[in-house]
Amino acid sequence: MPTEILMPALSPTMEEGTLAKWLVKEGDTVSSGDLLAEIETDKATMEFEAVDEGVVGKLLIAEGTEGVKVNTPIAVLLEEGESADDIGSASAPKSGDADSHTEPAAPKAETSPAKGYGDDGAAAQQAKGDDAAPAASGASGDRVFASPLARRIAKDKGLDLSQISGTGPNGRIVKADVESAKPGQKPAASEAAKAPAAAADKAPVAAPAAPGAQAEQIRKMYADREFEEVKLDGMRRTIAARLTEAKQTIPHFYLRRDIKLDALLKFRSQLNKQLEGRGVKLSVNDFIIKASALALQAVPDANAVWAGDRVLKLKPSDVAVAVAIEGGLFTPVLRDAESRSLSSLSAQMKDLAKRARDKKLAPHEYQGGSFAISNLGMFGIDNFDAVINPPHGAILAVGAGVKKPVVNDAGEIEVATVMSVTLSVDHRVIDGAMGAELLKQIADALENPMVMLA
């Protein structure tokens, strides 16, 4: 039977996407690793690769189609000996509704979830309670996911699929795995087993409120006023869902502190003059990233995330930084920030911010971390409270540096540049005294910037 290529889940929060561009056409021969399409997710535009080889028999979804649900058939791949005549009506997508959203094809009882051709396709079908038949099981009773071509080759060679490790999406067994397998081969440890912390990034996200009756009621309320109705894209839906989840499920508390910046501004000016020949210009935000990373090392219990029924304490300081883009925001993560130089952090932050605005970040570049920074000081905001981005344990809201009268150590009034910061803390992960110590460490590093070069 022809293999259905399904709309993949290219990020943990993706429920639907836009099929931006086909990179193949009907009749093209493709191999594992060939690019099939460009897909716009809720966060970025990403390329979708083939995991099997064959001939593209039919493209089911047109370029530019929005709102294509994950696991919807988008194309059909023909194997050797198959033809377009083998493509049944079951592969045809349902007609979309008025706003061009495409509904997934109805599941067939005789179709195994393993025929799904997309990231997390089989697992997603099982999670949704589809009545599709289960994938083949090995001798141990574990579910085995493999492409149809891989199954056929394994059968011809007399190989037990449960003894082969897959290199396709989510460990799916593809042709190359079977061809290189030897009888009696034991499966390698899965990537999921190697990274238990990844489960924290895939915590359930609250579903956004459906339009329905409430939306209609609000429209009627403004029926006598002129307004423009703005359609929600995937990013805005995800932001709404995650921030609703954050405020409903995370017990926030807030710690506020003023930080004197005069020493930092003088030190930064000196460094930038010395680095001018290398084309490096450090920002205040670069110092805040470094100070936060060092503070997480000084208070290691605060370098943690909430993982449902436990807390995961991270060893490295992986600091996320909010970047505003048109229509939303990204939080790219600077990994191992405690061991990086200020110039290295500055260069990477500029690169991540640029690619975030172009929506070219890969999922691993904006997932993870234990701590985030949101800096609205550059927009003239004196102070504010930021919402924690789950599963992070805390987020630092940074205001503008403002000249104010302060009392110095000698009891005299002087003018100083003061920056107001607020640390939003998840009380399930960090208690009050620990949060206060974390904020103190950040303030001490910023008020004594030389320590960040030690």
CSV table of N, CA, C and O in Angstrom, one decimal, residues 106-213:
chain,number,residue,atom,x,y,z
A,106,ALA,N,-10.1,10.8,8.4
A,106,ALA,CA,-10.6,9.9,9.4
A,106,ALA,C,-9.7,8.6,9.5
A,106,ALA,O,-9.3,8.1,8.5
A,107,PRO,N,-9.4,8.1,10.7
A,107,PRO,CA,-8.6,6.9,10.9
A,107,PRO,C,-9.3,5.7,10.3
A,107,PRO,O,-10.5,5.6,10.4
A,108,LYS,N,-8.5,4.8,9.8
A,108,LYS,CA,-9.1,3.5,9.2
A,108,LYS,C,-8.7,2.4,10.2
A,108,LYS,O,-7.5,2.3,10.6
A,109,ALA,N,-9.6,1.5,10.4
A,109,ALA,CA,-9.4,0.5,11.4
A,109,ALA,C,-8.3,-0.5,10.9
A,109,ALA,O,-7.5,-1.0,11.7
A,110,GLU,N,-8.1,-0.6,9.6
A,110,GLU,CA,-7.1,-1.6,9.1
A,110,GLU,C,-5.7,-0.9,9.0
A,110,GLU,O,-4.8,-1.6,8.5
A,111,THR,N,-5.6,0.4,9.3
A,111,THR,CA,-4.3,1.1,9.1
A,111,THR,C,-3.6,1.1,10.5
A,111,THR,O,-4.1,1.6,11.5
A,112,SER,N,-2.3,0.7,10.5
A,112,SER,CA,-1.5,0.8,11.7
A,112,SER,C,-1.0,2.2,11.9
A,112,SER,O,-0.7,2.9,10.9
A,113,PRO,N,-0.9,2.7,13.1
A,113,PRO,CA,-0.4,4.0,13.4
A,113,PRO,C,1.1,4.1,12.8
A,113,PRO,O,1.5,5.2,12.5
A,114,ALA,N,1.8,3.0,12.7
A,114,ALA,CA,3.1,3.0,12.2
A,114,ALA,C,3.2,3.5,10.8
A,114,ALA,O,4.3,3.9,10.3
A,115,LYS,N,2.1,3.5,10.0
A,115,LYS,CA,2.2,4.0,8.7
A,115,LYS,C,2.2,5.5,8.7
A,115,LYS,O,2.5,6.1,7.6
A,116,GLY,N,1.9,6.1,9.8
A,116,GLY,CA,2.0,7.6,9.9
A,116,GLY,C,3.5,8.0,9.6
A,116,GLY,O,4.4,7.4,10.0
A,117,TYR,N,3.6,9.1,8.8
A,117,TYR,CA,4.9,9.5,8.3
A,117,TYR,C,5.2,10.9,8.7
A,117,TYR,O,5.0,11.9,8.0
A,118,GLY,N,5.5,11.1,10.0
A,118,GLY,CA,5.7,12.4,10.6
A,118,GLY,C,6.1,12.3,12.0
A,118,GLY,O,5.9,11.3,12.7
A,119,ASP,N,6.8,13.3,12.5
A,119,ASP,CA,7.3,13.3,13.8
A,119,ASP,C,6.2,13.2,14.8
A,119,ASP,O,5.3,13.9,14.9
A,120,ASP,N,6.4,12.1,15.7
A,120,ASP,CA,5.5,11.8,16.7
A,120,ASP,C,4.1,11.4,16.3
A,120,ASP,O,3.1,11.5,17.0
A,121,GLY,N,4.0,11.1,15.0
A,121,GLY,CA,2.7,10.8,14.4
A,121,GLY,C,2.0,9.6,15.1
A,121,GLY,O,0.8,9.7,15.5
A,122,ALA,N,2.7,8.5,15.3
A,122,ALA,CA,2.0,7.3,15.9
A,122,ALA,C,1.7,7.6,17.3
A,122,ALA,O,0.6,7.2,17.8
A,123,ALA,N,2.6,8.2,18.0
A,123,ALA,CA,2.3,8.5,19.5
A,123,ALA,C,1.2,9.4,19.6
A,123,ALA,O,0.3,9.3,20.5
A,124,ALA,N,1.1,10.4,18.7
A,124,ALA,CA,0.0,11.4,18.8
A,124,ALA,C,-1.4,10.7,18.5
A,124,ALA,O,-2.4,11.0,19.2
A,125,GLN,N,-1.4,9.8,17.6
A,125,GLN,CA,-2.7,9.1,17.3
A,125,GLN,C,-3.1,8.2,18.5
A,125,GLN,O,-4.2,8.2,18.9
A,126,GLN,N,-2.1,7.6,19.1
A,126,GLN,CA,-2.4,6.8,20.3
A,126,GLN,C,-3.0,7.6,21.4
A,126,GLN,O,-4.0,7.3,22.1
A,127,ALA,N,-2.3,8.8,21.6
A,127,ALA,CA,-2.7,9.7,22.7
A,127,ALA,C,-4.1,10.2,22.5
A,127,ALA,O,-4.9,10.5,23.4
A,128,LYS,N,-4.5,10.4,21.2
A,128,LYS,CA,-5.8,11.0,20.9
A,128,LYS,C,-6.9,9.9,20.9
A,128,LYS,O,-8.1,10.1,20.7
A,129,GLY,N,-6.5,8.6,21.2
A,129,GLY,CA,-7.5,7.6,21.3
A,129,GLY,C,-8.0,7.1,20.0
A,129,GLY,O,-9.2,6.7,19.9
A,130,ASP,N,-7.2,7.3,18.9
A,130,ASP,CA,-7.7,6.8,17.6
A,130,ASP,C,-8.0,5.3,17.7
A,130,ASP,O,-7.3,4.6,18.4
A,131,ASP,N,-8.9,4.8,16.8
A,131,ASP,CA,-9.2,3.4,16.9
A,131,ASP,C,-8.4,2.6,15.9
A,131,ASP,O,-8.8,1.6,15.4
A,132,ALA,N,-7.2,3.2,15.5
A,132,ALA,CA,-6.4,2.5,14.6
A,132,ALA,C,-5.7,1.3,15.3
A,132,ALA,O,-5.6,1.3,16.5
A,133,ALA,N,-5.4,0.2,14.5
A,133,ALA,CA,-4.8,-1.0,15.1
A,133,ALA,C,-3.4,-0.6,15.6
A,133,ALA,O,-2.7,0.2,15.1
A,134,PRO,N,-3.0,-1.3,16.7
A,134,PRO,CA,-1.7,-1.0,17.2
A,134,PRO,C,-0.5,-1.4,16.3
A,134,PRO,O,-0.7,-2.3,15.5
A,135,ALA,N,0.6,-0.8,16.5
A,135,ALA,CA,1.8,-1.1,15.7
A,135,ALA,C,2.3,-2.5,16.2
A,135,ALA,O,1.9,-3.0,17.2
A,136,ALA,N,3.1,-3.1,15.3
A,136,ALA,CA,3.6,-4.5,15.6
A,136,ALA,C,4.4,-4.5,16.9
A,136,ALA,O,5.0,-3.5,17.2
A,137,SER,N,4.3,-5.6,17.7
A,137,SER,CA,5.0,-5.7,18.9
A,137,SER,C,6.1,-6.7,18.8
A,137,SER,O,6.0,-7.7,18.1
A,138,GLY,N,7.2,-6.4,19.5
A,138,GLY,CA,8.3,-7.4,19.5
A,138,GLY,C,8.1,-8.4,20.6
A,138,GLY,O,7.0,-8.5,21.2
A,139,ALA,N,9.1,-9.3,20.7
A,139,ALA,CA,9.0,-10.4,21.7
A,139,ALA,C,8.8,-9.9,23.1
A,139,ALA,O,8.1,-10.6,23.9
A,140,SER,N,9.3,-8.8,23.4
A,140,SER,CA,9.2,-8.2,24.7
A,140,SER,C,7.8,-7.6,25.0
A,140,SER,O,7.5,-7.2,26.1
A,141,GLY,N,7.0,-7.4,23.9
A,141,GLY,CA,5.7,-6.8,24.1
A,141,GLY,C,5.8,-5.3,23.8
A,141,GLY,O,4.7,-4.7,23.8
A,142,ASP,N,7.0,-4.7,23.6
A,142,ASP,CA,7.1,-3.3,23.3
A,142,ASP,C,6.6,-3.0,21.9
A,142,ASP,O,6.7,-3.8,21.0
A,143,ARG,N,6.0,-1.8,21.7
A,143,ARG,CA,5.6,-1.4,20.4
A,143,ARG,C,6.8,-1.1,19.5
A,143,ARG,O,7.7,-0.5,20.0
A,144,VAL,N,6.7,-1.5,18.3
A,144,VAL,CA,7.8,-1.3,17.3
A,144,VAL,C,7.2,-0.4,16.2
A,144,VAL,O,6.2,-0.8,15.5
A,145,PHE,N,7.9,0.7,15.9
A,145,PHE,CA,7.4,1.6,14.9
A,145,PHE,C,8.4,1.6,13.8
A,145,PHE,O,9.6,1.8,14.0
A,146,ALA,N,8.0,1.2,12.6
A,146,ALA,CA,8.9,1.1,11.4
A,146,ALA,C,8.1,1.5,10.2
A,146,ALA,O,6.9,1.4,10.1
A,147,SER,N,8.9,2.0,9.2
A,147,SER,CA,8.2,2.3,7.9
A,147,SER,C,7.8,1.0,7.2
A,147,SER,O,8.4,0.0,7.4
A,148,PRO,N,6.8,1.1,6.3
A,148,PRO,CA,6.4,-0.1,5.5
A,148,PRO,C,7.5,-0.7,4.7
A,148,PRO,O,7.7,-1.9,4.7
A,149,LEU,N,8.4,0.1,4.1
A,149,LEU,CA,9.5,-0.4,3.4
A,149,LEU,C,10.5,-1.2,4.3
A,149,LEU,O,11.0,-2.3,4.0
A,150,ALA,N,10.7,-0.6,5.5
A,150,ALA,CA,11.6,-1.3,6.4
A,150,ALA,C,11.0,-2.6,6.9
A,150,ALA,O,11.8,-3.6,7.1
A,151,ARG,N,9.7,-2.6,7.1
A,151,ARG,CA,9.1,-3.9,7.5
A,151,ARG,C,9.2,-5.0,6.4
A,151,ARG,O,9.5,-6.1,6.7
A,152,ARG,N,9.1,-4.6,5.2
A,152,ARG,CA,9.2,-5.5,4.1
A,152,ARG,C,10.6,-6.1,3.9
A,152,ARG,O,10.8,-7.3,3.8
A,153,ILE,N,11.6,-5.2,4.1
A,153,ILE,CA,13.0,-5.6,4.0
A,153,ILE,C,13.3,-6.6,5.1
A,153,ILE,O,14.0,-7.6,5.0
A,154,ALA,N,12.8,-6.2,6.3
A,154,ALA,CA,13.1,-7.0,7.5
A,154,ALA,C,12.5,-8.4,7.4
A,154,ALA,O,13.1,-9.4,7.7
A,155,LYS,N,11.3,-8.5,6.8
A,155,LYS,CA,10.6,-9.7,6.6
A,155,LYS,C,11.4,-10.6,5.6
A,155,LYS,O,11.6,-11.8,5.8
A,156,ASP,N,11.9,-9.9,4.5
A,156,ASP,CA,12.6,-10.7,3.5
A,156,ASP,C,14.0,-11.2,4.0
A,156,ASP,O,14.4,-12.3,3.6
A,157,LYS,N,14.6,-10.4,4.9
A,157,LYS,CA,15.9,-10.8,5.5
A,157,LYS,C,15.7,-11.7,6.8
A,157,LYS,O,16.7,-12.1,7.3
A,158,GLY,N,14.5,-11.9,7.2
A,158,GLY,CA,14.2,-12.7,8.4
A,158,GLY,C,14.7,-12.0,9.7
A,158,GLY,O,15.2,-12.7,10.6
A,159,LEU,N,14.6,-10.7,9.7
A,159,LEU,CA,15.1,-9.9,10.9
A,159,LEU,C,13.9,-9.6,11.9
A,159,LEU,O,12.8,-9.4,11.4
A,160,ASP,N,14.2,-9.6,13.1
A,160,ASP,CA,13.3,-9.2,14.2
A,160,ASP,C,13.4,-7.7,14.4
A,160,ASP,O,14.4,-7.2,14.8
A,161,LEU,N,12.3,-7.0,14.0
A,161,LEU,CA,12.3,-5.5,14.1
A,161,LEU,C,12.6,-5.1,15.6
A,161,LEU,O,13.1,-4.0,15.8
A,162,SER,N,12.2,-5.8,16.6
A,162,SER,CA,12.3,-5.4,17.9
A,162,SER,C,13.8,-5.4,18.4
A,162,SER,O,14.2,-4.9,19.4
A,163,GLN,N,14.7,-6.1,17.5
A,163,GLN,CA,16.1,-6.1,17.8
A,163,GLN,C,16.9,-5.1,17.1
A,163,GLN,O,18.1,-5.1,17.0
A,164,ILE,N,16.2,-4.1,16.4
A,164,ILE,CA,16.8,-3.1,15.6
A,164,ILE,C,16.5,-1.7,16.2
A,164,ILE,O,15.3,-1.4,16.5
A,165,SER,N,17.5,-0.9,16.3
A,165,SER,CA,17.3,0.5,16.8
A,165,SER,C,17.0,1.4,15.6
A,165,SER,O,17.7,1.3,14.6
A,166,GLY,N,16.0,2.3,15.7
A,166,GLY,CA,15.6,3.2,14.6
A,166,GLY,C,16.3,4.5,14.7
A,166,GLY,O,16.5,5.0,15.8
A,167,THR,N,16.6,5.1,13.6
A,167,THR,CA,17.2,6.4,13.5
A,167,THR,C,16.3,7.5,12.9
A,167,THR,O,16.6,8.6,12.8
A,168,GLY,N,15.0,7.1,12.6
A,168,GLY,CA,14.0,8.0,12.1
A,168,GLY,C,13.4,8.8,13.3
A,168,GLY,O,13.8,8.7,14.4
A,169,PRO,N,12.4,9.6,13.0
A,169,PRO,CA,11.8,10.5,14.0
A,169,PRO,C,11.2,9.6,15.2
A,169,PRO,O,10.6,8.6,14.9
A,170,ASN,N,11.6,10.0,16.4
A,170,ASN,CA,11.1,9.2,17.6
A,170,ASN,C,11.6,7.8,17.6
A,170,ASN,O,10.8,6.9,18.1
A,171,GLY,N,12.7,7.5,17.0
A,171,GLY,CA,13.2,6.1,17.0
A,171,GLY,C,12.6,5.2,16.0
A,171,GLY,O,12.7,4.0,16.0
A,172,ARG,N,11.8,5.8,15.0
A,172,ARG,CA,11.2,5.0,14.0
A,172,ARG,C,12.2,4.3,13.1
A,172,ARG,O,13.2,4.9,12.7
A,173,ILE,N,12.0,3.0,12.8
A,173,ILE,CA,12.9,2.2,12.0
A,173,ILE,C,12.7,2.5,10.5
A,173,ILE,O,11.6,2.4,10.0
A,174,VAL,N,13.8,2.9,9.8
A,174,VAL,CA,13.7,3.2,8.4
A,174,VAL,C,14.5,2.2,7.6
A,174,VAL,O,15.2,1.3,8.2
A,175,LYS,N,14.5,2.3,6.3
A,175,LYS,CA,15.2,1.4,5.4
A,175,LYS,C,16.7,1.2,5.8
A,175,LYS,O,17.2,0.0,5.9
A,176,ALA,N,17.4,2.3,6.0
A,176,ALA,CA,18.8,2.2,6.3
A,176,ALA,C,19.1,1.4,7.6
A,176,ALA,O,20.1,0.7,7.6
A,177,ASP,N,18.2,1.5,8.6
A,177,ASP,CA,18.4,0.7,9.8
A,177,ASP,C,18.4,-0.8,9.6
A,177,ASP,O,19.2,-1.5,10.1
A,178,VAL,N,17.4,-1.2,8.7
A,178,VAL,CA,17.2,-2.6,8.5
A,178,VAL,C,18.4,-3.1,7.6
A,178,VAL,O,18.9,-4.2,7.8
A,179,GLU,N,18.8,-2.3,6.6
A,179,GLU,CA,19.8,-2.8,5.7
A,179,GLU,C,21.2,-3.0,6.4
A,179,GLU,O,22.0,-3.8,6.1
A,180,SER,N,21.4,-2.2,7.5
A,180,SER,CA,22.7,-2.2,8.2
A,180,SER,C,22.6,-3.1,9.4
A,180,SER,O,23.6,-3.3,10.1
A,181,ALA,N,21.4,-3.7,9.7
A,181,ALA,CA,21.2,-4.5,10.9
A,181,ALA,C,21.8,-5.9,10.7
A,181,ALA,O,21.8,-6.4,9.6
A,182,LYS,N,22.2,-6.5,11.8
A,182,LYS,CA,22.6,-7.9,11.8
A,182,LYS,C,21.7,-8.7,12.6
A,182,LYS,O,21.1,-8.3,13.6
A,183,PRO,N,21.5,-10.0,12.3
A,183,PRO,CA,20.6,-10.9,13.1
A,183,PRO,C,21.0,-10.9,14.6
A,183,PRO,O,22.2,-11.0,14.9
A,184,GLY,N,20.1,-10.7,15.5
A,184,GLY,CA,20.3,-10.7,16.9
A,184,GLY,C,20.8,-9.4,17.5
A,184,GLY,O,21.1,-9.3,18.6
A,185,GLN,N,20.8,-8.3,16.6
A,185,GLN,CA,21.3,-7.0,17.1
A,185,GLN,C,20.4,-6.5,18.2
A,185,GLN,O,19.1,-6.5,18.0
A,186,LYS,N,20.9,-5.9,19.2
A,186,LYS,CA,20.1,-5.4,20.3
A,186,LYS,C,19.9,-3.9,20.0
A,186,LYS,O,20.8,-3.2,19.6
A,187,PRO,N,18.7,-3.4,20.4
A,187,PRO,CA,18.5,-2.0,20.2
A,187,PRO,C,19.3,-1.1,21.1
A,187,PRO,O,19.5,-1.5,22.2
A,188,ALA,N,19.8,0.0,20.5
A,188,ALA,CA,20.5,0.9,21.3
A,188,ALA,C,19.6,1.7,22.2
A,188,ALA,O,18.4,1.8,22.0
A,189,ALA,N,20.2,2.3,23.2
A,189,ALA,CA,19.4,3.2,24.1
A,189,ALA,C,18.8,4.3,23.3
A,189,ALA,O,19.5,4.9,22.5
A,190,SER,N,17.6,4.6,23.6
A,190,SER,CA,16.9,5.7,22.9
A,190,SER,C,17.4,7.0,23.3
A,190,SER,O,17.9,7.2,24.4
A,191,GLU,N,17.3,8.0,22.4
A,191,GLU,CA,17.6,9.4,22.8
A,191,GLU,C,16.8,9.8,24.0
A,191,GLU,O,17.3,10.6,24.8
A,192,ALA,N,15.5,9.4,24.0
A,192,ALA,CA,14.7,9.9,25.1
A,192,ALA,C,15.2,9.4,26.5
A,192,ALA,O,15.1,10.1,27.5
A,193,ALA,N,15.8,8.2,26.5
A,193,ALA,CA,16.3,7.7,27.7
A,193,ALA,C,17.5,8.4,28.2
A,193,ALA,O,17.9,8.5,29.3
A,194,LYS,N,18.3,9.0,27.2
A,194,LYS,CA,19.5,9.7,27.5
A,194,LYS,C,19.2,11.1,28.0
A,194,LYS,O,20.1,11.7,28.5
A,195,ALA,N,18.0,11.6,27.8
A,195,ALA,CA,17.7,13.0,28.2
A,195,ALA,C,16.4,13.1,29.0
A,195,ALA,O,15.4,13.5,28.5
A,196,PRO,N,16.4,12.6,30.3
A,196,PRO,CA,15.2,12.6,31.0
A,196,PRO,C,14.7,14.0,31.2
A,196,PRO,O,13.5,14.2,31.4
A,197,ALA,N,15.5,15.0,31.2
A,197,ALA,CA,15.1,16.4,31.4
A,197,ALA,C,14.2,16.9,30.3
A,197,ALA,O,13.5,17.9,30.5
A,198,ALA,N,14.3,16.2,29.1
A,198,ALA,CA,13.5,16.7,28.0
A,198,ALA,C,12.0,16.7,28.3
A,198,ALA,O,11.2,17.4,27.7
A,199,ALA,N,11.6,15.7,29.2
A,199,ALA,CA,10.2,15.6,29.5
A,199,ALA,C,9.6,16.9,30.1
A,199,ALA,O,8.5,17.3,29.9
A,200,ALA,N,10.5,17.7,30.8
A,200,ALA,CA,10.1,19.0,31.3
A,200,ALA,C,9.6,19.9,30.3
A,200,ALA,O,8.7,20.7,30.5
A,201,ASP,N,10.3,19.9,29.1
A,201,ASP,CA,9.9,20.8,28.0
A,201,ASP,C,8.6,20.4,27.3
A,201,ASP,O,8.1,21.2,26.6
A,202,LYS,N,8.1,19.2,27.6
A,202,LYS,CA,7.0,18.7,26.9
A,202,LYS,C,5.8,18.6,27.9
A,202,LYS,O,4.9,17.8,27.7
A,203,ALA,N,5.9,19.4,28.9
A,203,ALA,CA,4.8,19.4,29.9
A,203,ALA,C,3.5,19.8,29.2
A,203,ALA,O,3.5,20.6,28.2
A,204,PRO,N,2.3,19.2,29.6
A,204,PRO,CA,1.1,19.6,28.9
A,204,PRO,C,0.8,21.1,28.9
A,204,PRO,O,1.1,21.8,29.9
A,205,VAL,N,0.3,21.6,27.8
A,205,VAL,CA,0.0,23.0,27.7
A,205,VAL,C,-1.5,23.1,27.6
A,205,VAL,O,-2.2,22.4,26.9
A,206,ALA,N,-2.0,24.1,28.4
A,206,ALA,CA,-3.5,24.3,28.5
A,206,ALA,C,-4.0,24.7,27.1
A,206,ALA,O,-3.4,25.5,26.4
A,207,ALA,N,-5.1,24.1,26.7
A,207,ALA,CA,-5.6,24.4,25.3
A,207,ALA,C,-6.2,25.8,25.3
A,207,ALA,O,-6.8,26.3,26.3
A,208,PRO,N,-6.0,26.6,24.3
A,208,PRO,CA,-6.6,28.0,24.2
A,208,PRO,C,-8.1,27.9,24.1
A,208,PRO,O,-8.6,26.9,23.7
A,209,ALA,N,-8.7,28.9,24.7
A,209,ALA,CA,-10.2,29.0,24.7
A,209,ALA,C,-10.7,29.0,23.2
A,209,ALA,O,-10.2,29.7,22.4
A,210,ALA,N,-11.7,28.2,23.0
A,210,ALA,CA,-12.3,28.1,21.6
A,210,ALA,C,-13.1,29.4,21.4
A,210,ALA,O,-13.6,30.0,22.4
A,211,PRO,N,-13.3,29.8,20.2
A,211,PRO,CA,-14.1,31.0,19.9
A,211,PRO,C,-15.5,30.9,20.5
A,211,PRO,O,-15.8,31.5,21.5
A,212,GLY,N,-16.3,30.1,19.8
A,212,GLY,CA,-17.6,29.7,20.3
A,212,GLY,C,-18.5,30.9,20.8
A,212,GLY,O,-18.5,32.0,20.3
A,213,ALA,N,-19.3,30.6,21.8
A,213,ALA,CA,-20.4,31.5,22.3
A,213,ALA,C,-19.8,32.7,22.9
A,213,ALA,O,-20.3,33.8,22.7
